[in-house]
Short mmCIF file of C-alpha atoms in Angstrom, two decimals:
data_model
loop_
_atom_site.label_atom_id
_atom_site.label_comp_id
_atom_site.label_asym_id
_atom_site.label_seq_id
_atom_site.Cartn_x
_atom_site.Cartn_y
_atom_site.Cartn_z
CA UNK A 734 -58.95 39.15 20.82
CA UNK A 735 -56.99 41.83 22.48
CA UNK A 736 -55.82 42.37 26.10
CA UNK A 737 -53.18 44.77 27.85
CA UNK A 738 -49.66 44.72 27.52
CA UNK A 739 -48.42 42.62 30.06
CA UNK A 740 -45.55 43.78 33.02
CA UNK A 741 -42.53 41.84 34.69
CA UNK A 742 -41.99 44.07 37.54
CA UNK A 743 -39.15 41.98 38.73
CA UNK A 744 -36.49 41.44 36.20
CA UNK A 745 -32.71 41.92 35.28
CA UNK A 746 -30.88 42.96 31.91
CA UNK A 747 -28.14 41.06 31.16
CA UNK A 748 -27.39 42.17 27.69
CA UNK A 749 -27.11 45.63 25.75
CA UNK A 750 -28.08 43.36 22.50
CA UNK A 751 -31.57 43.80 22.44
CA UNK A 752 -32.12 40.03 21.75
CA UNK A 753 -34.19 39.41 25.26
CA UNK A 754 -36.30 43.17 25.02
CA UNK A 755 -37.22 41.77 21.88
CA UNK A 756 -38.45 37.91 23.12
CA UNK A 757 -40.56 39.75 26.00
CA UNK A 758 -42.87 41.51 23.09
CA UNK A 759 -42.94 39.03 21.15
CA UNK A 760 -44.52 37.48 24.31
CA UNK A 761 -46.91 40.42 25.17
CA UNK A 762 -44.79 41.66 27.56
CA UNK A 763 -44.70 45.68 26.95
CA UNK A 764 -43.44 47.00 30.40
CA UNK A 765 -40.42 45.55 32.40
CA UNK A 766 -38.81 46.42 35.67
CA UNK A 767 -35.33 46.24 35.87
CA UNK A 768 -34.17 45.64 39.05
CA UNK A 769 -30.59 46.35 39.28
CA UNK A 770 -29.08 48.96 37.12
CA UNK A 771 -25.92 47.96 35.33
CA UNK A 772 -25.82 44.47 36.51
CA UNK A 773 -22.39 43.33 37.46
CA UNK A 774 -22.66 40.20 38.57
CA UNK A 775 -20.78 38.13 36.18
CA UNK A 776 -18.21 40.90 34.68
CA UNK A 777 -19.32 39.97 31.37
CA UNK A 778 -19.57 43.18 29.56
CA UNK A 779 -17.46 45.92 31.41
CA UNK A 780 -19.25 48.40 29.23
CA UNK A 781 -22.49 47.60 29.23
CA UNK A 782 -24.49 50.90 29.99
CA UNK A 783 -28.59 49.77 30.70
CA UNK A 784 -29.56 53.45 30.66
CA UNK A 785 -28.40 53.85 27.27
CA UNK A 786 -29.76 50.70 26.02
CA UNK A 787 -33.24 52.21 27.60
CA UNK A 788 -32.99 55.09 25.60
CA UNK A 789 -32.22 53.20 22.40
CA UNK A 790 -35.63 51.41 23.30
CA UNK A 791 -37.87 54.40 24.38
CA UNK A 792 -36.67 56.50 21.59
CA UNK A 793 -37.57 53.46 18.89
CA UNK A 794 -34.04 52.70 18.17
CA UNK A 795 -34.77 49.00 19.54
CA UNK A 796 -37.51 47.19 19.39
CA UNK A 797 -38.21 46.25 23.27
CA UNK A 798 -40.87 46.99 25.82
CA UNK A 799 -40.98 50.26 28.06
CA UNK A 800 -38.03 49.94 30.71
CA UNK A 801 -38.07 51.07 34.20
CA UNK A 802 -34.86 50.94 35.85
CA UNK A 803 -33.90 51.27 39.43
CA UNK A 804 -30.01 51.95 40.87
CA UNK A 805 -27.87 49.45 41.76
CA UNK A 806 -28.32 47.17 45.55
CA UNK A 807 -27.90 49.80 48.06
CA UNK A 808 -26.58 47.91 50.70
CA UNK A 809 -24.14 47.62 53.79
CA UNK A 810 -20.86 45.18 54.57
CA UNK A 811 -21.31 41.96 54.64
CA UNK A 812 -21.59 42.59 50.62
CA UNK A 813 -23.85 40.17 49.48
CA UNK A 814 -23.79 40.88 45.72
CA UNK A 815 -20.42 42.48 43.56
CA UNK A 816 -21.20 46.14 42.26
CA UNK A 817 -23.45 47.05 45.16
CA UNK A 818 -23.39 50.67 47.01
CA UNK A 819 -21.99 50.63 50.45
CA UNK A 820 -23.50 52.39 52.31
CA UNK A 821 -22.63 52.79 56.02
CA UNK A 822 -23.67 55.98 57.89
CA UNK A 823 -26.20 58.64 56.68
CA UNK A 824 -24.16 61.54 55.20
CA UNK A 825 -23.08 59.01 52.55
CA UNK A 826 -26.90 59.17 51.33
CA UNK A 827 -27.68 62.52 50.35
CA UNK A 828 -25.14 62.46 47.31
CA UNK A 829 -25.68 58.63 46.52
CA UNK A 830 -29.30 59.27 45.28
CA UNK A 831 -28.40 62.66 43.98
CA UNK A 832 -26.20 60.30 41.93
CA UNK A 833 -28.87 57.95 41.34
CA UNK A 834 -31.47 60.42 40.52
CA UNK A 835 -29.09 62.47 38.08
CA UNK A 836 -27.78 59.68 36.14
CA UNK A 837 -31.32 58.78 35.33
CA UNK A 838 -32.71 55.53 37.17
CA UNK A 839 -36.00 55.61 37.87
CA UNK A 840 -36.13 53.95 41.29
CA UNK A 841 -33.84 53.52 44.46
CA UNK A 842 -33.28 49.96 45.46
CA UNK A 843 -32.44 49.03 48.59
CA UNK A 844 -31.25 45.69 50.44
CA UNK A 845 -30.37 43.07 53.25
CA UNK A 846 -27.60 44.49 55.30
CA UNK A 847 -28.50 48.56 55.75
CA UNK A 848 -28.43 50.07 59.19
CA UNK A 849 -32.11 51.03 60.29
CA UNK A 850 -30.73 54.81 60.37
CA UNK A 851 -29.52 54.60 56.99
CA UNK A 852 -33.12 53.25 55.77
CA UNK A 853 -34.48 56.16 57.85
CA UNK A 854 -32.60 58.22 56.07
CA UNK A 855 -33.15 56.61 52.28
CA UNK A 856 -36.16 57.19 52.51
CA UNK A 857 -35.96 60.99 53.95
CA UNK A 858 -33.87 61.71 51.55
CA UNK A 859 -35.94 60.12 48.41
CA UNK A 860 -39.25 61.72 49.43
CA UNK A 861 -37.26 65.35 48.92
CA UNK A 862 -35.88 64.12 45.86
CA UNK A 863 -39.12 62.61 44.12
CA UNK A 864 -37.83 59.51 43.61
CA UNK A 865 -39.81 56.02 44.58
CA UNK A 866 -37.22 53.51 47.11
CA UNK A 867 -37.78 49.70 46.19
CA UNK A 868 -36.20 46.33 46.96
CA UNK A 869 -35.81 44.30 50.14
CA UNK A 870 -36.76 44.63 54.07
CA UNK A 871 -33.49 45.29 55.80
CA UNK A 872 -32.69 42.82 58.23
CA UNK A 873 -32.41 45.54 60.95
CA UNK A 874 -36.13 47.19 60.31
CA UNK A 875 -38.89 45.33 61.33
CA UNK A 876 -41.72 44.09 59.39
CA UNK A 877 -44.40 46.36 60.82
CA UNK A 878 -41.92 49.43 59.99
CA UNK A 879 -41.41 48.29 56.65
CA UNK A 880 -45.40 48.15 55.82
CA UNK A 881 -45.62 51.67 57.57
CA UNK A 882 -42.84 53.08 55.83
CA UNK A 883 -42.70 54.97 52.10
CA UNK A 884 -40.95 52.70 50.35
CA UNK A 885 -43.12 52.00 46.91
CA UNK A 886 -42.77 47.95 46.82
CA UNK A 887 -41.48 45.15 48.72
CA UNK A 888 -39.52 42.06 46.70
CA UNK A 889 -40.28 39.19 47.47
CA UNK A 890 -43.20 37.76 49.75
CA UNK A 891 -40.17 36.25 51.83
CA UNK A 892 -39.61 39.76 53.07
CA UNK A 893 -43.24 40.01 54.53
CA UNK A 894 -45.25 38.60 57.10
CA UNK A 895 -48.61 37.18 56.51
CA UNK A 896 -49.93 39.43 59.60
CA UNK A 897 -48.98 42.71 57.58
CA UNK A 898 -50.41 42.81 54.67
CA UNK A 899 -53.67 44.72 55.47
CA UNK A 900 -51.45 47.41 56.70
CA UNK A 901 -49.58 46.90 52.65
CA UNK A 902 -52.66 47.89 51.17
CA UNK A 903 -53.15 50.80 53.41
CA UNK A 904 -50.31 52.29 53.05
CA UNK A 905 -50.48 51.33 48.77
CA UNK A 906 -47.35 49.54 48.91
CA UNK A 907 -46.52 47.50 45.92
CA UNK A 908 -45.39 43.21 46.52
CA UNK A 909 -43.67 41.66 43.81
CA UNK A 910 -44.04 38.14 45.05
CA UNK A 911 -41.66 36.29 42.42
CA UNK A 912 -42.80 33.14 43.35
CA UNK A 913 -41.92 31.49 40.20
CA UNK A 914 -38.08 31.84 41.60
CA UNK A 915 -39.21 29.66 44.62
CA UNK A 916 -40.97 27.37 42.34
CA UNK A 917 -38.26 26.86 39.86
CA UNK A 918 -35.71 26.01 42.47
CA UNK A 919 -37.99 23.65 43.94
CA UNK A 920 -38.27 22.06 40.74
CA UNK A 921 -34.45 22.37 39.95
CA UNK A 922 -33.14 20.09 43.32
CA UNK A 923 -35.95 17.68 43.10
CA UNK A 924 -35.45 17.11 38.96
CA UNK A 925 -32.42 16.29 36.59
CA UNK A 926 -30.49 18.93 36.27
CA UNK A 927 -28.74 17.80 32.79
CA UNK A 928 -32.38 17.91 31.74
CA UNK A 929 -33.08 20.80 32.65
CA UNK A 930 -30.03 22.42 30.82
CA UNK A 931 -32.04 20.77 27.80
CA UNK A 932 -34.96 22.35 28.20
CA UNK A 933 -36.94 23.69 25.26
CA UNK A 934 -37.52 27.06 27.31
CA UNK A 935 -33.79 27.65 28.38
CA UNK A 936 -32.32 28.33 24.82
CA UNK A 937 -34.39 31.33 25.17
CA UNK A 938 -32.34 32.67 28.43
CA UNK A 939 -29.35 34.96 27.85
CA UNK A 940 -26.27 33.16 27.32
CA UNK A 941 -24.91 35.39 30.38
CA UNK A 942 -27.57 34.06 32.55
CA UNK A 943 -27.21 30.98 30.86
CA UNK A 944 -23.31 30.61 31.80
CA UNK A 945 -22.95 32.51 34.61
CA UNK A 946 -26.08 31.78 37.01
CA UNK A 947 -28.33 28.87 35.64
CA UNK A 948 -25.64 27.13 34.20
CA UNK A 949 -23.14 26.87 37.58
CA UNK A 950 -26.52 26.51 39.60
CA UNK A 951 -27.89 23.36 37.96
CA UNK A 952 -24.31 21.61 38.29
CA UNK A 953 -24.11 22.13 41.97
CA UNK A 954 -27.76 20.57 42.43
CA UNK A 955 -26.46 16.79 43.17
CA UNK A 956 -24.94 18.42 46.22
CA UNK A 957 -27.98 20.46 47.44
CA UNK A 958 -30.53 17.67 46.30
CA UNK A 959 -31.00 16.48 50.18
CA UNK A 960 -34.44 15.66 51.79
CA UNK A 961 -33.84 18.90 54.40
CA UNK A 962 -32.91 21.13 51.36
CA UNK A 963 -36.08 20.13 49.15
CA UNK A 964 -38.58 19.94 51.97
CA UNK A 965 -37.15 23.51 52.24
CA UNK A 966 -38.32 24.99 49.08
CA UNK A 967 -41.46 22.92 49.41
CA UNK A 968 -42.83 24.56 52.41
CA UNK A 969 -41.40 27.94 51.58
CA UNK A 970 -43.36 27.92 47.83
CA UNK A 971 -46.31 26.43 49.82
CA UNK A 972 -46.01 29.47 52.35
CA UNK A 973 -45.59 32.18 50.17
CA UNK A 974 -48.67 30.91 48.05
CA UNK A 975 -50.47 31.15 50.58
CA UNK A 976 -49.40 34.84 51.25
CA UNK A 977 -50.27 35.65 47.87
CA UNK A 978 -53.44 34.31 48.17
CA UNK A 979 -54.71 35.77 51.38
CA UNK A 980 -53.50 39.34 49.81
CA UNK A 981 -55.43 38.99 46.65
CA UNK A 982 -58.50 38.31 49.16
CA UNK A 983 -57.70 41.54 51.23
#
C-alpha cells in the first residue's frame, strides 16, 4: 500500500554528511523542518553551511527529504542558546531579516527573552518582507496576543494555553506540539540511563547529538532522578496530551 510522505516539522541538522537526510526517507519521512539554521550549539563543525547542504538535497545532489529551514533563535540577553541573534531594540530588525530573508532561510524564528516591541516589530517587519515568523511565545507577550498575532506556528504546546486554542485555529496558526521531547525525558529520569545509551534506536542519532546533547544528558540523570523532578515531567506530558487532544477535537 501507499500513503503520503510523512513531515517532522520540528527538527535540527546536525551534520552536512547527509547520513541522517538519508535515515528520514528511508523512514518515509519526505519533508523536514529545520528549526535552527546553522546550528551552533556544540562547535562541532565551524563550517558547516545547512543552506548549502539544502541545495545539495533539492537539486538531487543528496539523497534526503525536502528541507525547510528557518534563521537562527532570534532572541534577547539573558542568551539562552550560543549562536543566537540579539536582538534588543527595533531598528536592529529591519536589516536582521533582510539578512535572513537574503541569505535564503525560509522562516524567521523567534524566542524566550524578546521585548514585546521587538516581537511587534518582527512581525511588522516579516509581513512586508513575505516571510512566515515561527518559534516560541516570548515571555513578555501574552498568550492571547500570541494566538492573535501573525506568527505562522507556535513550538511547543508548553507555549500555549489550553483556553486559546479555538482562537489558534481561527487565526490558522500552526502547533508543533513535540511531545515526544516531554515523553522521552520522562522516560530518561525515571529509567537507566547506561541503558538507554544502549539502545537499539540511539546508534541511529548523529554522533554530534550523540556526544554533545544525549550523551552529557543521560550522565547527569542520577542527579535529576528525584521524586519532584519526575512527577514534573509526568504531569507536564499528561498536560500537554491533553492539549493536543482537546485541539484535534476543535
Amino acid at each position: 500500500y501507499v500513503i503520503a510522505g510523512l513531515i517532522d516539522a520540528h527538527m535540527h541538522i546536525l551534520e552536512d554528511d547527509g547520513q541522517e537526510l538519508k535515515l528520514y526517507v528511508a523512514n518515509g519521512v519526505t519533508s523536514i523542518r529545520n528549526m535552527w539554521g546553522n546550528m551552533t550549539l556544540f562547535d562541532s563543525n565551524p563550517k558547516f553551511d545547512v543552506l548549502s547542504l539544502t541545495n545539495k538535497v533539492h537539486s538531487g545532489e543528496l539523497l534526503g527529504p525536502t528541507i525547510v529551514n528557518t534563521s537562527r533563535l532570534i532572541n534577547d540577553e539573558p542568551v539562552l542558546q550560543k549562536g543566537s541573534f540579539i536582538v534588543s531594540n527595533t531598528s536592529e530588525v529591519m536589516p536582521l531579516i533582510e539578512t535572513i530573508k537574503s541569505d535564503g532561510y525560509d522562516q524567521v524564528k523567534i524566542y524566550d527573552n524578546l521585548k514585546e516591541e521587538v516581537f511587534d516589530e518582527i512581525l511588522k517587519v516579516s509581513k512586508a518582507l513575505n516571510i512566515k515568523v515561527v518559534g516560541h511565545k516570548p515571555i513578555s507577550v501574552s498568550h492571547k496576543k500570541i494566538v492573535n498575532s501573525s506568527v505562522f506556528s507556535v513550538e511547543h504546546t508548553l507555549h500555549i494555553e489550553k483556553n486559546t486554542l479555538a482562537d489558534l485555529i481561527r487565526n490558522d496558526i500552526h502547533v508543533v506540539p513535540t511531545l515526544i521531547a516531554i515523553k522521552n525525558y520522562t522516560e530518561l529520569i525515571e529509567g537507566n540511563s547506561a541503558q538507554f545509551l544502549q539502545d537499539e534506536n540511539y546508534k541511529y542519532a548523529n554522533i554530534t547529538a550523540n556526544e554533545g546533547m544525549w550523551k552529557p544528558f543521560a550522565q547527569m540523570l542520577p542527579e535529576m532522578k528525584s521524586d519532584k523532578t519526575s512527577m514534573f515531567y509526568k504531569i507536564k506530558y499528561a498536560s500537554e496530551k491533553k492539549k493536543v487532544s482537546k485541539f484535534l477535537k476543535l
